[in-house]
Amino acid sequence: SAATSPIGGEFLTDCMMKSLESKGVVIRPKYSFKKKEVSPGDYKVVDLDFPNTTDSYRLYCMRAIASDIKESVCRVPDTPFDEVAYANVPTTSYELPDGQTIEVGADRFKIPDILFNPYLSQTIPGIDGFGDSTSIRGLPRMVLDSVNRCDVDIRKELLSNILLSGGSSSILQIKERLEKEVLEESPQNARVKVLASGSSMERRFSVWIGGSILASLGSFQQMWFSKAEYEEHGVSYIQRKCP
């Protein structure tokens, strides 16, 4: 059973941008300045004027930097994020393209934990629309709800074959946390196994790779249905053909 969520990498990038903005950090797009050497080893940032640059392109460039900050400094915590427990966590430095050095503290754990606890997004200034919805679930709950909607006879097999895809550098941390939390909520005799390739390229295109393998099977032609069949018979026909 399919389940979707608006909370993913792009949303976490938005959270990182809004959090930095609330702390007074200004992300300057790379095209908006140049570094001029005023003395050996000493550079000054000079603003460049591009009046015809669109707001959407400026936002795109800023998001690319915020995404790199997220990928560079964020870590998925082993346990649910707690504001008090992480209040004094050591900060991690990141140098922005214009030479500014920023320090990222608790946010480097809070932001990735939104994948598991969407309500945390409500604590970030300027972020709204997701965390207050009861229909938005964390990653472990999505997996369990999806499995539990399937036939009871295949649930154990599904729990032992959870596949993570995507290019995030934190995928292995997500894998460990997801496996742990799904196991805690699963039946006592269930074997939970989360699979994630060590290759970021393979993870990014795993859905397409799997689809191409399935389509190359000789038996696949007996499984598909045409647009004409769907239009003539409807959903009930598909459910009978693909139980």
mmCIF file of C-alpha atoms in Angstrom:
data_model
loop_
_atom_site.group_PDB
_atom_site.id
_atom_site.type_symbol
_atom_site.label_atom_id
_atom_site.label_comp_id
_atom_site.label_asym_id
_atom_site.label_seq_id
_atom_site.Cartn_x
_atom_site.Cartn_y
_atom_site.Cartn_z
ATOM 1 C CA SER A 1 0.000 0.000 0.000
ATOM 2 C CA ALA A 2 1.440 3.359 -1.044
ATOM 3 C CA ALA A 3 1.906 6.233 1.403
ATOM 4 C CA THR A 4 3.308 9.676 0.671
ATOM 5 C CA SER A 5 4.540 12.594 2.738
ATOM 6 C CA PRO A 6 5.481 16.203 1.914
ATOM 7 C CA ILE A 7 8.387 15.916 4.347
ATOM 8 C CA GLY A 8 11.621 15.015 2.604
ATOM 9 C CA GLY A 9 14.977 16.463 1.656
ATOM 10 C CA GLU A 10 13.569 19.621 0.066
ATOM 11 C CA PHE A 11 11.456 20.366 3.118
ATOM 12 C CA LEU A 12 14.476 19.887 5.406
ATOM 13 C CA THR A 13 16.395 22.334 3.215
ATOM 14 C CA ASP A 14 13.578 24.863 3.741
ATOM 15 C CA CYS A 15 13.833 24.264 7.494
ATOM 16 C CA MET A 16 17.584 24.888 7.410
ATOM 17 C CA MET A 17 17.114 28.145 5.461
ATOM 18 C CA LYS A 18 14.401 29.457 7.787
ATOM 19 C CA SER A 19 16.367 28.501 10.890
ATOM 20 C CA LEU A 20 19.488 30.324 9.651
ATOM 21 C CA GLU A 21 17.425 33.375 8.675
ATOM 22 C CA SER A 22 15.896 33.504 12.160
ATOM 23 C CA LYS A 23 19.419 33.641 13.588
ATOM 24 C CA GLY A 24 20.426 36.543 11.352
ATOM 25 C CA VAL A 25 22.532 34.526 8.905
ATOM 26 C CA VAL A 26 22.494 35.984 5.394
ATOM 27 C CA ILE A 27 23.072 33.480 2.585
ATOM 28 C CA ARG A 28 24.504 35.340 -0.395
ATOM 29 C CA PRO A 29 24.191 33.625 -3.799
ATOM 30 C CA LYS A 30 27.527 32.987 -5.465
ATOM 31 C CA TYR A 31 26.661 35.172 -8.444
ATOM 32 C CA SER A 32 26.001 38.238 -6.258
ATOM 33 C CA PHE A 33 29.605 38.938 -5.235
ATOM 34 C CA LYS A 34 33.243 38.404 -6.065
ATOM 35 C CA LYS A 35 36.346 38.229 -3.912
ATOM 36 C CA LYS A 36 38.974 40.873 -4.608
ATOM 37 C CA GLU A 37 42.490 40.522 -3.237
ATOM 38 C CA VAL A 38 43.393 43.753 -1.444
ATOM 39 C CA SER A 39 46.737 42.447 -0.170
ATOM 40 C CA PRO A 40 48.528 39.093 -0.347
ATOM 41 C CA GLY A 41 46.214 36.515 1.224
ATOM 42 C CA ASP A 42 43.636 39.150 2.199
ATOM 43 C CA TYR A 43 40.392 39.257 0.241
ATOM 44 C CA LYS A 44 37.497 41.654 0.246
ATOM 45 C CA VAL A 45 33.993 40.720 -0.844
ATOM 46 C CA VAL A 46 32.654 43.069 -3.521
ATOM 47 C CA ASP A 47 28.950 43.096 -4.351
ATOM 48 C CA LEU A 48 27.946 42.569 -7.980
ATOM 49 C CA ASP A 49 24.770 44.034 -9.430
ATOM 50 C CA PHE A 50 22.605 41.858 -11.653
ATOM 51 C CA PRO A 51 19.321 43.798 -11.824
ATOM 52 C CA ASN A 52 17.614 41.355 -14.187
ATOM 53 C CA THR A 53 18.106 38.331 -11.944
ATOM 54 C CA THR A 54 14.746 36.849 -10.977
ATOM 55 C CA ASP A 55 13.711 36.197 -7.409
ATOM 56 C CA SER A 56 13.170 32.529 -8.250
ATOM 57 C CA TYR A 57 16.774 32.142 -9.453
ATOM 58 C CA ARG A 58 18.089 33.929 -6.382
ATOM 59 C CA LEU A 59 16.068 31.581 -4.161
ATOM 60 C CA TYR A 60 17.306 28.579 -6.149
ATOM 61 C CA CYS A 61 20.949 29.600 -5.562
ATOM 62 C CA MET A 62 20.337 30.211 -1.860
ATOM 63 C CA ARG A 63 18.615 26.829 -1.504
ATOM 64 C CA ALA A 64 21.593 25.099 -3.124
ATOM 65 C CA ILE A 65 23.864 26.544 -0.426
ATOM 66 C CA ALA A 66 21.396 25.670 2.356
ATOM 67 C CA SER A 67 21.181 22.122 1.001
ATOM 68 C CA ASP A 68 24.967 21.789 1.116
ATOM 69 C CA ILE A 69 24.979 23.049 4.724
ATOM 70 C CA LYS A 70 22.345 20.433 5.569
ATOM 71 C CA GLU A 71 24.298 17.614 3.902
ATOM 72 C CA SER A 72 27.599 18.731 5.452
ATOM 73 C CA VAL A 73 26.718 19.301 9.098
ATOM 74 C CA CYS A 74 23.439 17.497 9.885
ATOM 75 C CA ARG A 75 23.366 14.146 11.659
ATOM 76 C CA VAL A 76 20.371 11.943 12.449
ATOM 77 C CA PRO A 77 20.226 11.531 16.260
ATOM 78 C CA ASP A 78 20.116 7.990 17.652
ATOM 79 C CA THR A 79 17.091 8.869 19.790
ATOM 80 C CA PRO A 80 14.257 11.412 19.390
ATOM 81 C CA PHE A 81 15.524 14.990 19.529
ATOM 82 C CA ASP A 82 15.074 16.789 22.837
ATOM 83 C CA GLU A 83 15.561 20.561 22.992
ATOM 84 C CA VAL A 84 16.944 20.527 26.541
ATOM 85 C CA ALA A 85 19.303 17.589 26.009
ATOM 86 C CA TYR A 86 20.820 19.181 22.887
ATOM 87 C CA ALA A 87 20.918 22.773 24.200
ATOM 88 C CA ASN A 88 24.675 22.679 24.844
ATOM 89 C CA VAL A 89 25.739 20.351 22.054
ATOM 90 C CA PRO A 90 29.066 21.372 20.427
ATOM 91 C CA THR A 91 28.627 23.434 17.270
ATOM 92 C CA THR A 92 29.995 22.598 13.834
ATOM 93 C CA SER A 93 31.551 25.257 11.592
ATOM 94 C CA TYR A 94 30.605 25.869 7.983
ATOM 95 C CA GLU A 95 32.165 28.449 5.683
ATOM 96 C CA LEU A 96 29.738 30.156 3.332
ATOM 97 C CA PRO A 97 30.851 31.026 -0.247
ATOM 98 C CA ASP A 98 31.363 34.698 0.702
ATOM 99 C CA GLY A 99 33.784 33.741 3.491
ATOM 100 C CA GLN A 100 31.386 33.997 6.446
ATOM 101 C CA THR A 101 31.827 31.200 8.960
ATOM 102 C CA ILE A 102 28.666 30.088 10.722
ATOM 103 C CA GLU A 103 28.239 27.777 13.670
ATOM 104 C CA VAL A 104 25.424 25.215 13.612
ATOM 105 C CA GLY A 105 24.470 23.704 16.949
ATOM 106 C CA ALA A 106 21.338 21.806 17.938
ATOM 107 C CA ASP A 107 19.736 22.385 14.533
ATOM 108 C CA ARG A 108 22.096 19.902 12.942
ATOM 109 C CA PHE A 109 20.275 17.189 14.920
ATOM 110 C CA LYS A 110 16.802 18.745 15.079
ATOM 111 C CA ILE A 111 16.333 19.259 11.332
ATOM 112 C CA PRO A 112 17.004 15.651 10.227
ATOM 113 C CA ASP A 113 14.874 14.380 13.131
ATOM 114 C CA ILE A 114 11.859 16.045 11.472
ATOM 115 C CA LEU A 115 11.792 12.957 9.232
ATOM 116 C CA PHE A 116 10.899 10.953 12.339
ATOM 117 C CA ASN A 117 9.024 13.620 14.325
ATOM 118 C CA PRO A 118 7.269 16.056 11.955
ATOM 119 C CA TYR A 119 5.964 18.187 14.843
ATOM 120 C CA LEU A 120 9.513 19.536 15.314
ATOM 121 C CA SER A 121 9.022 21.662 12.198
ATOM 122 C CA GLN A 122 6.632 23.827 14.215
ATOM 123 C CA THR A 123 9.555 24.969 16.382
ATOM 124 C CA ILE A 124 11.351 26.553 13.410
ATOM 125 C CA PRO A 125 10.314 30.188 12.734
ATOM 126 C CA GLY A 126 8.662 30.660 9.365
ATOM 127 C CA ILE A 127 7.800 26.985 8.815
ATOM 128 C CA ASP A 128 4.134 26.088 8.850
ATOM 129 C CA GLY A 129 1.542 23.987 7.072
ATOM 130 C CA PHE A 130 2.922 20.510 7.775
ATOM 131 C CA GLY A 131 3.681 19.932 11.441
ATOM 132 C CA ASP A 132 0.198 20.828 12.669
ATOM 133 C CA SER A 133 -1.542 18.256 10.449
ATOM 134 C CA THR A 134 -2.572 14.959 12.040
ATOM 135 C CA SER A 135 -2.233 13.284 8.632
ATOM 136 C CA ILE A 136 1.524 13.927 8.522
ATOM 137 C CA ARG A 137 3.403 10.976 9.969
ATOM 138 C CA GLY A 138 7.029 10.277 10.696
ATOM 139 C CA LEU A 139 8.984 7.782 8.603
ATOM 140 C CA PRO A 140 8.578 4.768 10.961
ATOM 141 C CA ARG A 141 4.792 5.272 11.257
ATOM 142 C CA MET A 142 4.466 5.588 7.481
ATOM 143 C CA VAL A 143 6.273 2.280 6.986
ATOM 144 C CA LEU A 144 4.179 0.486 9.596
ATOM 145 C CA ASP A 145 0.870 1.901 8.339
ATOM 146 C CA SER A 146 1.747 0.911 4.788
ATOM 147 C CA VAL A 147 2.700 -2.648 5.823
ATOM 148 C CA ASN A 148 -0.398 -3.047 8.002
ATOM 149 C CA ARG A 149 -2.661 -2.182 5.060
ATOM 150 C CA CYS A 150 -1.305 -5.199 3.181
ATOM 151 C CA ASP A 151 -2.424 -8.824 3.538
ATOM 152 C CA VAL A 152 -1.474 -10.247 6.920
ATOM 153 C CA ASP A 153 0.321 -13.196 5.286
ATOM 154 C CA ILE A 154 2.992 -11.005 3.689
ATOM 155 C CA ARG A 155 3.587 -8.462 6.444
ATOM 156 C CA LYS A 156 6.576 -10.268 7.966
ATOM 157 C CA GLU A 157 8.215 -10.516 4.558
ATOM 158 C CA LEU A 158 7.634 -6.817 3.904
ATOM 159 C CA LEU A 159 9.115 -5.834 7.280
ATOM 160 C CA SER A 160 12.279 -7.753 6.442
ATOM 161 C CA ASN A 161 12.636 -6.034 3.042
ATOM 162 C CA ILE A 162 12.367 -2.276 3.673
ATOM 163 C CA LEU A 163 14.347 -0.429 1.010
ATOM 164 C CA LEU A 164 15.718 3.096 1.425
ATOM 165 C CA SER A 165 16.587 5.115 -1.660
ATOM 166 C CA GLY A 166 17.830 8.649 -2.187
ATOM 167 C CA GLY A 167 21.128 10.464 -2.393
ATOM 168 C CA SER A 168 21.374 11.803 1.167
ATOM 169 C CA SER A 169 24.748 11.436 2.889
ATOM 170 C CA SER A 170 22.849 10.572 6.105
ATOM 171 C CA ILE A 171 21.080 7.555 4.596
ATOM 172 C CA LEU A 172 22.952 5.014 6.724
ATOM 173 C CA GLN A 173 22.070 6.931 9.914
ATOM 174 C CA ILE A 174 18.444 7.046 8.780
ATOM 175 C CA LYS A 175 18.602 3.295 8.102
ATOM 176 C CA GLU A 176 19.775 2.468 11.652
ATOM 177 C CA ARG A 177 17.216 4.729 13.324
ATOM 178 C CA LEU A 178 14.359 3.527 11.116
ATOM 179 C CA GLU A 179 15.192 -0.121 11.715
ATOM 180 C CA LYS A 180 15.269 0.451 15.466
ATOM 181 C CA GLU A 181 11.961 2.345 15.676
ATOM 182 C CA VAL A 182 10.061 0.038 13.314
ATOM 183 C CA LEU A 183 11.263 -2.962 15.316
ATOM 184 C CA GLU A 184 9.995 -1.399 18.549
ATOM 185 C CA GLU A 185 6.474 -1.094 17.103
ATOM 186 C CA SER A 186 6.409 -4.428 15.241
ATOM 187 C CA PRO A 187 5.044 -7.787 16.452
ATOM 188 C CA GLN A 188 7.382 -9.540 18.855
ATOM 189 C CA ASN A 189 8.476 -12.276 16.443
ATOM 190 C CA ALA A 190 8.942 -9.940 13.446
ATOM 191 C CA ARG A 191 12.342 -9.593 11.786
ATOM 192 C CA VAL A 192 12.895 -6.006 10.645
ATOM 193 C CA LYS A 193 15.523 -5.388 8.009
ATOM 194 C CA VAL A 194 16.139 -2.023 6.332
ATOM 195 C CA LEU A 195 18.230 -2.185 3.173
ATOM 196 C CA ALA A 196 20.260 0.712 1.745
ATOM 197 C CA SER A 197 22.951 0.495 -0.905
ATOM 198 C CA GLY A 198 26.360 1.891 -0.057
ATOM 199 C CA SER A 199 26.399 3.679 -3.423
ATOM 200 C CA SER A 200 24.634 7.053 -3.496
ATOM 201 C CA MET A 201 24.147 6.736 -7.270
ATOM 202 C CA GLU A 202 22.543 3.314 -6.904
ATOM 203 C CA ARG A 203 20.263 4.592 -4.107
ATOM 204 C CA ARG A 204 19.196 7.583 -6.175
ATOM 205 C CA PHE A 205 18.157 5.450 -9.147
ATOM 206 C CA SER A 206 17.146 2.249 -7.318
ATOM 207 C CA VAL A 207 13.466 2.653 -8.215
ATOM 208 C CA TRP A 208 14.319 2.916 -11.913
ATOM 209 C CA ILE A 209 16.817 0.053 -11.708
ATOM 210 C CA GLY A 210 14.217 -2.168 -10.050
ATOM 211 C CA GLY A 211 11.605 -1.180 -12.609
ATOM 212 C CA SER A 212 13.908 -2.040 -15.506
ATOM 213 C CA ILE A 213 14.684 -5.457 -13.990
ATOM 214 C CA LEU A 214 10.980 -6.164 -13.509
ATOM 215 C CA ALA A 215 10.157 -5.069 -17.051
ATOM 216 C CA SER A 216 12.843 -7.375 -18.474
ATOM 217 C CA LEU A 217 11.280 -10.509 -16.930
ATOM 218 C CA GLY A 218 9.484 -12.794 -19.333
ATOM 219 C CA SER A 219 6.544 -13.055 -16.943
ATOM 220 C CA PHE A 220 6.081 -9.274 -16.789
ATOM 221 C CA GLN A 221 4.042 -9.160 -19.995
ATOM 222 C CA GLN A 222 1.377 -11.238 -18.236
ATOM 223 C CA MET A 223 1.236 -8.710 -15.385
ATOM 224 C CA TRP A 224 0.738 -5.429 -17.178
ATOM 225 C CA PHE A 225 -2.504 -3.948 -18.418
ATOM 226 C CA SER A 226 -3.108 -1.448 -21.182
ATOM 227 C CA LYS A 227 -4.677 1.987 -21.061
ATOM 228 C CA ALA A 228 -7.552 0.618 -23.139
ATOM 229 C CA GLU A 229 -8.165 -2.172 -20.594
ATOM 230 C CA TYR A 230 -8.233 0.344 -17.756
ATOM 231 C CA GLU A 231 -10.647 2.637 -19.566
ATOM 232 C CA GLU A 232 -12.926 -0.278 -20.467
ATOM 233 C CA HIS A 233 -12.965 -2.218 -17.202
ATOM 234 C CA GLY A 234 -11.854 0.219 -14.486
ATOM 235 C CA VAL A 235 -10.111 -0.332 -11.154
ATOM 236 C CA SER A 236 -11.969 -3.534 -10.208
ATOM 237 C CA TYR A 237 -10.513 -5.277 -13.288
ATOM 238 C CA ILE A 238 -6.994 -4.235 -12.290
ATOM 239 C CA GLN A 239 -7.460 -5.534 -8.755
ATOM 240 C CA ARG A 240 -8.570 -8.938 -10.097
ATOM 241 C CA LYS A 241 -5.700 -9.091 -12.559
ATOM 242 C CA CYS A 242 -3.069 -7.969 -10.035
ATOM 243 C CA PRO A 243 -4.208 -9.384 -6.660
#
